[in-house]
CSV table of C-alpha atoms in Angstrom, one decimal:
chain,number,residue,atom,x,y,z
F,1,GLN,CA,82.3,102.3,86.2
F,2,LEU,CA,85.0,103.7,88.1
F,3,GLN,CA,87.2,107.0,87.4
F,4,LEU,CA,89.1,108.7,88.7
F,5,GLN,CA,91.0,111.8,87.2
F,6,GLU,CA,94.4,114.0,89.3
F,7,SER,CA,94.3,117.4,89.2
F,8,GLY,CA,96.9,119.9,90.4
F,9,PRO,CA,99.2,122.1,89.5
F,10,GLY,CA,102.7,120.3,87.8
F,11,LEU,CA,104.8,122.6,89.2
F,12,VAL,CA,106.4,123.0,92.5
F,13,LYS,CA,109.0,124.9,94.4
F,14,PRO,CA,111.7,123.1,96.3
F,15,SER,CA,110.7,123.4,100.0
F,16,GLU,CA,106.8,124.1,99.4
F,17,THR,CA,104.4,121.9,99.0
F,18,LEU,CA,103.0,119.6,96.5
F,19,SER,CA,99.2,119.6,96.1
F,20,LEU,CA,96.7,117.1,94.1
F,21,THR,CA,93.1,116.1,94.3
F,22,CYS,CA,92.2,113.0,92.8
F,23,SER,CA,87.9,113.2,91.5
F,24,VAL,CA,86.1,109.8,91.5
F,25,SER,CA,82.8,109.5,89.3
F,26,GLY,CA,81.3,106.6,88.8
F,27,GLY,CA,80.9,105.9,92.9
F,28,SER,CA,80.7,107.3,95.8
F,29,ILE,CA,83.6,108.3,97.8
F,30,SER,CA,81.9,106.9,100.7
F,31,GLY,CA,80.8,102.9,99.8
F,32,THR,CA,82.8,101.6,102.8
F,33,ARG,CA,84.6,99.0,100.6
F,34,TYR,CA,86.6,101.4,99.2
F,35,TYR,CA,89.9,102.8,100.1
F,36,TRP,CA,91.1,105.8,98.5
F,37,GLY,CA,95.2,106.1,97.0
F,38,TRP,CA,98.4,107.5,95.6
F,39,ILE,CA,101.1,105.6,94.0
F,40,ARG,CA,103.9,107.5,92.9
F,41,GLN,CA,105.9,106.8,89.5
F,42,PRO,CA,109.6,108.9,88.9
F,43,PRO,CA,110.8,108.9,85.1
F,44,GLY,CA,111.7,105.8,83.7
F,45,LYS,CA,111.6,104.2,87.0
F,46,GLY,CA,109.8,102.1,88.9
F,47,LEU,CA,106.4,102.4,91.4
F,48,GLU,CA,106.5,103.7,95.2
F,49,TRP,CA,103.6,104.1,97.1
F,50,ILE,CA,102.3,106.8,99.3
F,51,GLY,CA,99.2,105.8,101.1
F,52,SER,CA,95.4,104.9,101.3
F,53,ILE,CA,92.5,106.0,103.3
F,54,HIS,CA,89.7,105.1,104.4
F,55,TYR,CA,86.4,107.8,104.0
F,56,SER,CA,86.5,106.6,107.8
F,57,GLY,CA,89.5,108.9,107.4
F,58,SER,CA,91.5,105.4,108.2
F,59,THR,CA,95.0,105.6,106.6
F,60,TYR,CA,98.3,103.6,106.1
F,61,GLN,CA,101.3,105.0,104.8
F,62,ASN,CA,104.9,104.6,104.0
F,63,PRO,CA,106.3,105.7,106.5
F,64,SER,CA,109.3,107.1,104.2
F,65,LEU,CA,107.6,109.7,103.3
F,66,LYS,CA,104.9,109.8,106.7
F,67,SER,CA,105.8,113.1,107.8
F,68,ARG,CA,106.0,115.2,104.7
F,69,VAL,CA,102.1,113.3,103.8
F,70,THR,CA,98.7,114.2,104.3
F,71,MET,CA,95.5,113.1,102.5
F,72,SER,CA,92.2,113.7,103.3
F,73,VAL,CA,88.3,113.0,101.6
F,74,ASP,CA,86.0,114.4,100.7
F,75,PRO,CA,82.7,113.0,101.0
F,76,SER,CA,80.9,115.9,99.9
F,77,ARG,CA,83.0,116.4,96.7
F,78,ASN,CA,83.8,113.5,95.8
F,79,GLN,CA,87.1,113.8,95.9
F,80,PHE,CA,90.0,112.9,98.3
F,81,SER,CA,94.0,115.5,98.1
F,82,LEU,CA,97.2,114.0,99.1
F,83,THR,CA,100.3,117.2,100.7
F,84,VAL,CA,103.4,116.3,100.6
F,85,LYS,CA,105.4,119.0,102.5
F,86,SER,CA,108.9,120.3,101.6
F,87,VAL,CA,109.7,118.9,98.7
F,88,THR,CA,112.8,118.1,96.8
F,89,ALA,CA,113.5,117.4,93.5
F,90,SER,CA,113.9,113.1,94.5
F,91,ASP,CA,109.8,114.0,95.0
F,92,THR,CA,109.3,114.8,91.0
F,93,ALA,CA,107.3,111.9,89.8
F,94,ILE,CA,104.3,111.4,87.9
F,95,TYR,CA,101.3,110.8,91.0
F,96,TYR,CA,98.9,108.1,90.5
F,97,CYS,CA,95.4,108.6,92.1
F,98,LEU,CA,93.0,105.1,92.4
F,99,THR,CA,91.2,102.4,94.6
F,100,GLY,CA,92.2,99.3,96.3
F,101,TYR,CA,93.1,97.7,99.7
F,102,ASN,CA,95.4,95.1,98.7
F,103,TRP,CA,95.7,95.9,95.4
F,104,PHE,CA,94.5,98.5,93.0
F,105,ASP,CA,91.9,99.3,90.1
F,106,PRO,CA,91.6,101.6,88.6
F,107,TRP,CA,94.5,103.4,88.9
F,108,GLY,CA,93.3,107.5,87.5
F,109,ARG,CA,95.6,108.5,84.0
F,110,GLY,CA,97.9,110.4,86.5
F,111,THR,CA,99.9,113.8,86.2
F,112,LEU,CA,102.9,114.5,86.3
F,113,VAL,CA,104.7,117.3,88.9
F,114,THR,CA,107.8,118.6,88.8
F,115,VAL,CA,109.8,119.6,92.0
F,116,SER,CA,112.2,123.2,90.1
F,117,SER,CA,113.0,126.5,91.3
P,1,SER,CA,111.2,95.4,104.8
P,2,TYR,CA,110.1,92.8,102.5
P,3,VAL,CA,111.9,92.8,99.1
P,4,LEU,CA,110.0,91.9,95.6
P,5,THR,CA,112.7,90.7,93.0
P,6,GLN,CA,111.9,91.1,89.3
P,7,PRO,CA,114.0,90.0,85.5
P,8,PRO,CA,114.5,93.6,84.8
P,9,SER,CA,113.8,92.0,80.5
P,10,VAL,CA,112.6,89.5,78.8
P,11,SER,CA,112.2,89.3,75.0
P,12,VAL,CA,109.5,86.8,73.4
P,13,ALA,CA,109.1,86.4,70.1
P,14,PRO,CA,104.9,87.3,68.6
P,15,GLY,CA,102.5,83.3,69.8
P,16,GLN,CA,105.4,82.4,72.4
P,17,THR,CA,104.5,82.1,75.6
P,18,ALA,CA,106.2,84.5,78.3
P,19,THR,CA,107.4,84.0,81.8
P,20,ILE,CA,107.6,86.8,84.2
P,21,THR,CA,109.3,86.2,87.5
P,22,CYS,CA,108.8,88.0,91.0
P,23,GLY,CA,110.9,86.7,93.9
P,24,GLY,CA,110.4,87.4,97.5
P,25,ASN,CA,111.3,84.7,101.3
P,26,ASN,CA,108.0,82.3,101.2
P,27,ILE,CA,105.6,84.7,98.2
P,28,GLY,CA,103.8,81.9,98.0
P,29,GLY,CA,102.4,82.7,101.6
P,30,LYS,CA,101.5,86.0,100.2
P,31,SER,CA,98.8,87.1,97.6
P,32,VAL,CA,100.5,88.6,94.9
P,33,HIS,CA,99.0,91.7,92.0
P,34,TRP,CA,100.2,92.0,88.4
P,35,TYR,CA,100.4,94.9,86.7
P,36,GLN,CA,100.9,95.8,83.8
P,37,GLN,CA,102.2,99.1,82.2
P,38,LYS,CA,102.3,100.5,78.6
P,39,PRO,CA,104.6,103.4,77.5
P,40,GLY,CA,102.7,106.9,78.6
P,41,GLN,CA,99.9,104.6,80.3
P,42,ALA,CA,98.8,103.9,84.1
P,43,PRO,CA,99.4,101.3,85.4
P,44,VAL,CA,96.7,97.9,84.2
P,45,LEU,CA,95.6,95.1,87.0
P,46,VAL,CA,96.1,92.2,84.8
P,47,VAL,CA,96.4,89.4,87.9
P,48,TYR,CA,94.9,89.4,91.4
P,49,ASP,CA,95.5,87.5,94.3
P,50,ASP,CA,97.6,85.5,92.6
P,51,SER,CA,96.1,83.8,89.1
P,52,ASP,CA,93.2,86.0,89.5
P,53,ARG,CA,92.1,88.1,86.5
P,54,PRO,CA,89.8,91.2,86.7
P,55,SER,CA,87.3,91.5,83.9
P,56,GLY,CA,88.3,92.5,80.8
P,57,ILE,CA,91.8,91.0,80.8
P,58,PRO,CA,92.0,88.0,78.6
P,59,ALA,CA,92.8,84.2,79.7
P,60,ARG,CA,95.9,84.8,77.9
P,61,PHE,CA,97.6,86.3,81.3
P,62,SER,CA,97.7,83.9,83.8
P,63,GLY,CA,99.6,83.8,87.2
P,64,SER,CA,100.6,81.2,89.4
P,65,ASN,CA,102.5,81.0,93.3
P,66,SER,CA,104.0,78.9,95.4
P,67,GLY,CA,107.5,78.5,97.5
P,68,ASP,CA,109.5,81.6,96.7
P,69,THR,CA,108.7,82.7,93.0
P,70,ALA,CA,105.3,84.3,91.7
P,71,THR,CA,105.3,83.9,88.1
P,72,LEU,CA,103.0,85.9,85.2
P,73,THR,CA,102.8,83.8,82.8
P,74,ILE,CA,101.1,85.6,79.0
P,75,SER,CA,100.2,83.1,76.3
P,76,ARG,CA,100.7,83.4,72.7
P,77,VAL,CA,102.1,86.5,72.7
P,78,GLU,CA,101.0,89.6,70.6
P,79,ALA,CA,103.0,92.9,69.9
P,80,GLY,CA,100.0,94.7,72.3
P,81,ASP,CA,101.4,93.0,74.6
P,82,GLU,CA,105.0,95.0,74.9
P,83,ALA,CA,104.7,96.9,78.5
P,84,ASP,CA,105.8,96.8,81.7
P,85,PHE,CA,105.1,94.2,84.4
P,86,TYR,CA,105.4,94.8,88.2
P,87,CYS,CA,104.2,92.4,91.1
P,88,GLN,CA,102.4,93.8,93.6
P,89,VAL,CA,101.9,92.0,97.4
P,90,TRP,CA,99.9,93.8,100.8
P,91,ASP,CA,102.9,93.1,103.9
P,92,SER,CA,101.3,92.6,107.2
P,93,ASN,CA,104.2,92.3,108.0
P,94,SER,CA,105.4,95.8,107.7
P,95,ASP,CA,105.2,99.3,108.4
P,96,HIS,CA,105.5,99.5,104.6
P,97,HIS,CA,102.5,97.2,103.8
P,98,VAL,CA,102.6,97.3,99.7
P,99,ILE,CA,105.6,96.6,98.1
P,100,PHE,CA,106.3,96.6,94.4
P,101,GLY,CA,108.7,94.6,92.2
P,102,GLY,CA,111.3,96.6,90.7
P,103,GLY,CA,109.7,95.6,87.4
P,104,THR,CA,110.7,93.7,83.8
P,105,LYS,CA,110.5,94.9,81.2
P,106,LEU,CA,108.7,92.4,78.5
P,107,THR,CA,109.6,92.2,74.3
P,108,VAL,CA,107.4,91.3,71.7
P,109,LEU,CA,111.1,90.7,69.3
């Protein structure tokens, strides 16, 4: 059964870069049917899609964040990553990694990232 | 971009049926997916493609979609069903692609 786990710093300073990694177990990240993605949720608020990437490198992203977001896949480690540059307090959220294309299942447990000096 | 509208809250007594709606312009022409998020947990897919259930999801959870409204129905509601529920679509006509509704808090009285 596919399982995903986020990792990365829980605190990032304003204007710096947020970097997260998602480790995949129970399946290969190079599986052709899989897209790998990120969704975030500000505390007490709803879900915001960030973007998704196929192991081949094909991506689709939320245009509201696209200029600051980079996604990548590392098949050798069965991991994929997210970076968000020039962060502000509004980037404070629980960040979830997940798999899927039209719908998303399963999700990681999520990791809280706080942007603060 | 495409907008999905959900009621902020729905309340239901145990054993009754809960109905959570998701409104959008001609949403019946799209595939709708539903997620349940319990406090402190990640969302879990409970219905995909309007009415299909992932393995492990009880048959008490069902979905429908027609016209401008998609509906998630939870029969014989239990206390453990209390959660936030989100609808989601893939919008091929928008750069945003993935659209979520604002979420509905289901309270079991």
